C-alpha angles and dihedrals in degrees: 000000000000090000091056092045091050092048092048093049089045087060090049087052090053089052090049090054091047091050089049090056092049093048094048092046089051091048092051091046093049094043098049103029102037099018087231111120118194125240093216112041101078096044096044091046089053089051090051091049093051094048093041092053095050095041091052096049097083094044091051090049090052090050090044091235100134115109110279132184107210103167092119102023094057088064097050119109112255097259093051092043090054091049092047091050093050092048092050092049091049090050089052089051091049092049091048091049091052091051091050091046094053100028100052094060090050091054091046090050091053090048094048092048093044094236116181136186092260091226128121089270090048097201116186104261091221088077091069097033093056091060092072101055092036092051092044092050088055091043091051093050091048091048090053091049091049092047090053092045091049093047090052101037108017133250119329128234113247111266091015100134107057120162091258092055091052095046090245113143 
């Protein structure tokens, strides 16, 4: 279930990045062709980038597409490599849990105080702050699922779990 949720939100992240590109292209066009910059494009594109980044983190972990340095781990015997992979995934889950633990109250504080970006668009800042604990909660769940999968079946090959392999269309 977590794999499907991560994949679905990964697609939402891709759409957020696409929307960012469209907004920034529109902003550049309006600014330099019509000398009429928007008040919304830069700020909304930043919001899309923040949410896109945090929504994609779990999906990329599942697909093993985060940056990895494997100089030493590639030479480990299979049992140690499996153990190393499980330990790393559990550390990712612990880090994600800490970010949720400390990040959620910060977002709640911004919401309860009514903080905004202070820009012309004046978006409530909680909209961007919630992306971090939400994304880390998903990342932590995915890391636990991957740790269990690795403990049972061994380390995965980077990029192993594409949507086609999972039957997700």
